[in-house]
mmCIF file of C-alpha atoms in Angstrom:
data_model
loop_
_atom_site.group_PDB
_atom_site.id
_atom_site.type_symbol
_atom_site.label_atom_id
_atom_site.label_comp_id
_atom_site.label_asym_id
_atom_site.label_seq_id
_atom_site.Cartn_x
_atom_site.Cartn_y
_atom_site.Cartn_z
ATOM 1 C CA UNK F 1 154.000 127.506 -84.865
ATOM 2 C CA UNK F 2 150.771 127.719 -82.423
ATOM 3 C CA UNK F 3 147.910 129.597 -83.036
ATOM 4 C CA UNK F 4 146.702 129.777 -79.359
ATOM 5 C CA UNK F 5 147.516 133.063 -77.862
ATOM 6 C CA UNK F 6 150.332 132.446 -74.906
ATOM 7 C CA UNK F 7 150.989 128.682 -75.654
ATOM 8 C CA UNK F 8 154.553 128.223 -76.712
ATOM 9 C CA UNK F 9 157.079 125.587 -78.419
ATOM 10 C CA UNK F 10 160.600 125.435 -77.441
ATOM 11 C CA UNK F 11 162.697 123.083 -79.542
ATOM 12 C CA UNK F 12 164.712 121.500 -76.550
ATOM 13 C CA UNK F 13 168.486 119.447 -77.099
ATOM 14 C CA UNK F 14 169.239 116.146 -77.334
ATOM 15 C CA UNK F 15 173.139 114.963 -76.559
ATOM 16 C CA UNK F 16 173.477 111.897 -77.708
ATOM 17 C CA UNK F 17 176.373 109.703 -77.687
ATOM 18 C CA UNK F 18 177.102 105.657 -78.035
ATOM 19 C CA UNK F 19 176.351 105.582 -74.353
ATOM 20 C CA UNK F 20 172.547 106.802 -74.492
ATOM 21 C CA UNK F 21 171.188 110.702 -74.158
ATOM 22 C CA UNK F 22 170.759 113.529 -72.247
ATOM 23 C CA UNK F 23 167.515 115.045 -73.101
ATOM 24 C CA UNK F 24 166.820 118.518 -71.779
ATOM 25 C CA UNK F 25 162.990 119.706 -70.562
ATOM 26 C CA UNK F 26 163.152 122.662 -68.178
ATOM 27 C CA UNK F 27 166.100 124.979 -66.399
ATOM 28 C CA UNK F 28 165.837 127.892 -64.305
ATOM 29 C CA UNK F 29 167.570 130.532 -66.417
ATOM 30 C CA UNK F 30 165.692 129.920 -69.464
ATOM 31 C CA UNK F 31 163.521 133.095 -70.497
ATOM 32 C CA UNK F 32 160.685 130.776 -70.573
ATOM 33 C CA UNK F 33 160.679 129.331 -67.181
ATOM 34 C CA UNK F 34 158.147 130.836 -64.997
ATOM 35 C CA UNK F 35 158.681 128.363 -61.341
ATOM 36 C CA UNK F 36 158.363 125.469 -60.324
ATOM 37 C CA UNK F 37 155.627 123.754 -58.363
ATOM 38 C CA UNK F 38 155.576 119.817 -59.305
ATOM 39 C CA UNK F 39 157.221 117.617 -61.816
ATOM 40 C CA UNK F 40 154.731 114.572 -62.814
ATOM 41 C CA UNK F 41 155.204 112.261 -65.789
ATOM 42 C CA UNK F 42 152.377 110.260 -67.283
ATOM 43 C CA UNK F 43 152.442 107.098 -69.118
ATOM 44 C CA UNK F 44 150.469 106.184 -71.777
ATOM 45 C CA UNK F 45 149.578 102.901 -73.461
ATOM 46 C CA UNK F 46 149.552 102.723 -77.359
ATOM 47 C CA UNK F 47 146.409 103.614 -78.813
ATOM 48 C CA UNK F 48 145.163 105.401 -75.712
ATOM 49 C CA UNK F 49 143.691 108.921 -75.200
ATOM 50 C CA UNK F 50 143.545 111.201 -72.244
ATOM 51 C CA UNK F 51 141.565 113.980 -73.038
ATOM 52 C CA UNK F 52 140.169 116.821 -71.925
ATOM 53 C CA UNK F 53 141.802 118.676 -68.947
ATOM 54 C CA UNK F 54 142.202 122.422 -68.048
ATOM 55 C CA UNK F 55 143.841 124.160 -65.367
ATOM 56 C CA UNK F 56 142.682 127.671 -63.724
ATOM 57 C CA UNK F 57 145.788 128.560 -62.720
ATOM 58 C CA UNK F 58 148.721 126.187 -63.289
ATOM 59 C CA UNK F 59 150.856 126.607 -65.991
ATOM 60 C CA UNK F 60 151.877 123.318 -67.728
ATOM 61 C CA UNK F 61 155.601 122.605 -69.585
ATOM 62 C CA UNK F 62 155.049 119.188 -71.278
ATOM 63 C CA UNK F 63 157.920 117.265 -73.462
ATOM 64 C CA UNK F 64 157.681 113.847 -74.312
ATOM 65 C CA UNK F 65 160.692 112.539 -73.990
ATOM 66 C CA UNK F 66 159.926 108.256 -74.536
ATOM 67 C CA UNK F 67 157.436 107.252 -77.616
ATOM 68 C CA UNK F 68 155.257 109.337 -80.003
ATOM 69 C CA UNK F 69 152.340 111.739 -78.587
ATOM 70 C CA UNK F 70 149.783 113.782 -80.214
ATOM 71 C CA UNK F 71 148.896 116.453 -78.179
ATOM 72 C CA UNK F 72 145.934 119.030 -78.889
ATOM 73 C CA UNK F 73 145.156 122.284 -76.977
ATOM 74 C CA UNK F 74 141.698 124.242 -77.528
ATOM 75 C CA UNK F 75 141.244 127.793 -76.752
ATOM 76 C CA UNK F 76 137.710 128.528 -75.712
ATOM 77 C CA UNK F 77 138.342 131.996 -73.941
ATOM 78 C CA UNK F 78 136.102 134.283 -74.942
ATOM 79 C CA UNK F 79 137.783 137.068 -74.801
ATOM 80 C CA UNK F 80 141.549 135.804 -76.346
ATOM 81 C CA UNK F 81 142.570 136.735 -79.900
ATOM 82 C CA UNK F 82 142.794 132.813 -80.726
ATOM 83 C CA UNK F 83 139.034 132.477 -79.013
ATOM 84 C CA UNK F 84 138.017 128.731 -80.531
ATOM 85 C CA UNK F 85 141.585 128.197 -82.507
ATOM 86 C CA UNK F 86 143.172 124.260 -82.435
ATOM 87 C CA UNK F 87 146.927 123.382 -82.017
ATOM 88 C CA UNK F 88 148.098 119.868 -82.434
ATOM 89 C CA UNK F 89 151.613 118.977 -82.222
ATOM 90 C CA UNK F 90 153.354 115.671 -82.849
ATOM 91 C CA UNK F 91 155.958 115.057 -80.234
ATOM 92 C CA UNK F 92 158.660 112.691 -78.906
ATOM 93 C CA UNK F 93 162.354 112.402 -79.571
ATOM 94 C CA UNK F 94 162.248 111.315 -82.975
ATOM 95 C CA UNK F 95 159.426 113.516 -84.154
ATOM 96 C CA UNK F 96 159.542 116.900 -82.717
ATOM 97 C CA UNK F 97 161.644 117.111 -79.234
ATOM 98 C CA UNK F 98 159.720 119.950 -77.992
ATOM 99 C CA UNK F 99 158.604 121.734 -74.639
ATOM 100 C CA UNK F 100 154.741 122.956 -75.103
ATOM 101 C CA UNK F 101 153.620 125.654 -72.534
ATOM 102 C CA UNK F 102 150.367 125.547 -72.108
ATOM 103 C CA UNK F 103 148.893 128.529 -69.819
ATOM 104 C CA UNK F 104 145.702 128.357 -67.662
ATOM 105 C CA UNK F 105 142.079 127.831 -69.218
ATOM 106 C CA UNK F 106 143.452 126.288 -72.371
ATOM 107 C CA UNK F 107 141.645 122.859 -72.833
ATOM 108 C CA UNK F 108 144.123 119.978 -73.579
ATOM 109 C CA UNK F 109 144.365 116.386 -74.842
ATOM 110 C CA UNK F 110 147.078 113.688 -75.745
ATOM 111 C CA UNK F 111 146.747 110.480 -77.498
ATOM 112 C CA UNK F 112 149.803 107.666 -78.120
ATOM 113 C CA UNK F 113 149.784 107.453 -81.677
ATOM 114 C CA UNK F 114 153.237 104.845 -81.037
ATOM 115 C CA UNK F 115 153.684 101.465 -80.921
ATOM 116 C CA UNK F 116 154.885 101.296 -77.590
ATOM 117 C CA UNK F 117 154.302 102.985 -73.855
ATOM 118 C CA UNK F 118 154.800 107.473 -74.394
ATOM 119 C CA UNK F 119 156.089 109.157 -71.706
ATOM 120 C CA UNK F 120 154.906 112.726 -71.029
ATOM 121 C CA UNK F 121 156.913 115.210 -68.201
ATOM 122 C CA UNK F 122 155.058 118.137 -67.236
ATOM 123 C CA UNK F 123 156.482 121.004 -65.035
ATOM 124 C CA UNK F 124 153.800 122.763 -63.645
ATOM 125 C CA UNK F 125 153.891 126.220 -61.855
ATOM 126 C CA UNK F 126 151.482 125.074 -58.878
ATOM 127 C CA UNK F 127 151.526 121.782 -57.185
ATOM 128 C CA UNK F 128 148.863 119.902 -57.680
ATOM 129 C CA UNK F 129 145.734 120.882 -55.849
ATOM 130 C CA UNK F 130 142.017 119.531 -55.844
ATOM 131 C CA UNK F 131 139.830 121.285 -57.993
ATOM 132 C CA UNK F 132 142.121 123.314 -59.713
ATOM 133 C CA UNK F 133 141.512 121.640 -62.848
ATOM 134 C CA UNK F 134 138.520 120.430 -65.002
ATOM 135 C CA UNK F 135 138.107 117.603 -67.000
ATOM 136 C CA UNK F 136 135.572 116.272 -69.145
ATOM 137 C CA UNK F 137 135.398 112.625 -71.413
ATOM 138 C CA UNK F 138 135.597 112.336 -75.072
ATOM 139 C CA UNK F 139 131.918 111.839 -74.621
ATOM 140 C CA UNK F 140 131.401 115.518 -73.286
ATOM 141 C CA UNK F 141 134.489 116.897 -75.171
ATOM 142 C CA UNK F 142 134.549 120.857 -75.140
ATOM 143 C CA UNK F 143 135.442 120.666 -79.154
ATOM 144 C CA UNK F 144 134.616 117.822 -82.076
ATOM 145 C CA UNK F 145 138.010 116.659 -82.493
ATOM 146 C CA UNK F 146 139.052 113.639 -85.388
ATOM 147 C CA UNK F 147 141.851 111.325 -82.643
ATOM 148 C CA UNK F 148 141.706 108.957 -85.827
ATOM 149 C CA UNK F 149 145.420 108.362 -87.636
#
């Protein structure tokens, strides 16, 4: 269960048969769903981190639907009940199959911790717009935060 005050974890479905899957991420009528702005997916190469991001005012619904993510959110809002509280989640379809909403001004992070490419999907609630977000390296991370295995 998070920590961080308005992120959420959905367990989402899987249908598999000997054909392949159907993996479910994001539908209109779920309680959850807020609207839709963009769809992006990023790839991610074994071994590899992308960290840190925040957005001011888009909404992120991330599942990782190929490969094995770690992904870590930070709370630094000073004035939230989870003010400084850590969530990391392991996801993918063989760990946890999972959509994480992540609302504005929550810092964020994910790391491949597979052997081969990860695949994240996010839904957003904007479209993507120039300085929206804010990122910063490992090197001026806004938490210390262990990425070792």
């Amino acid at each position: 269960m998070p920590t961080i005050q308005d992120l959420k974890v959905t367990p989402l479905r899987i249908i598999e048969d000997d054909r392949g899957s159907v993996m479910h991420m994001l539908r209109l009528d779920d309680p959850h769903f807020e609207k839709f702005g963009e769809i992006y997916f990023s790839n991610t190469r074994p071994n590899t981190i992308k960290a840190w991001k925040r957005h001011k005012r888009m909404t992120l619904n991330i599942a990782v639907p190929i490969g094995r993510v770690r992904l870590v959110a930070y709370d630094d809002r000073a004035e939230s009940k989870s003010y400084k509280n850590v969530d990391a989640f392991i996801l993918g379809p063989d760990d946890q199959y999972a959509l994480i909403t992540i609302p504005p001004l929550i810092w964020f992070g994910f790391q491949n911790i597979g052997s081969t490419d990860a695949l994240l999907a996010n839904c957003a609630t904007i479209a993507h717009e120039t300085n929206e977000a804010e990122q910063r390296g490992l090197d001026d991370a806004p938490l210390e935060f262990d990425w070792s295995l």
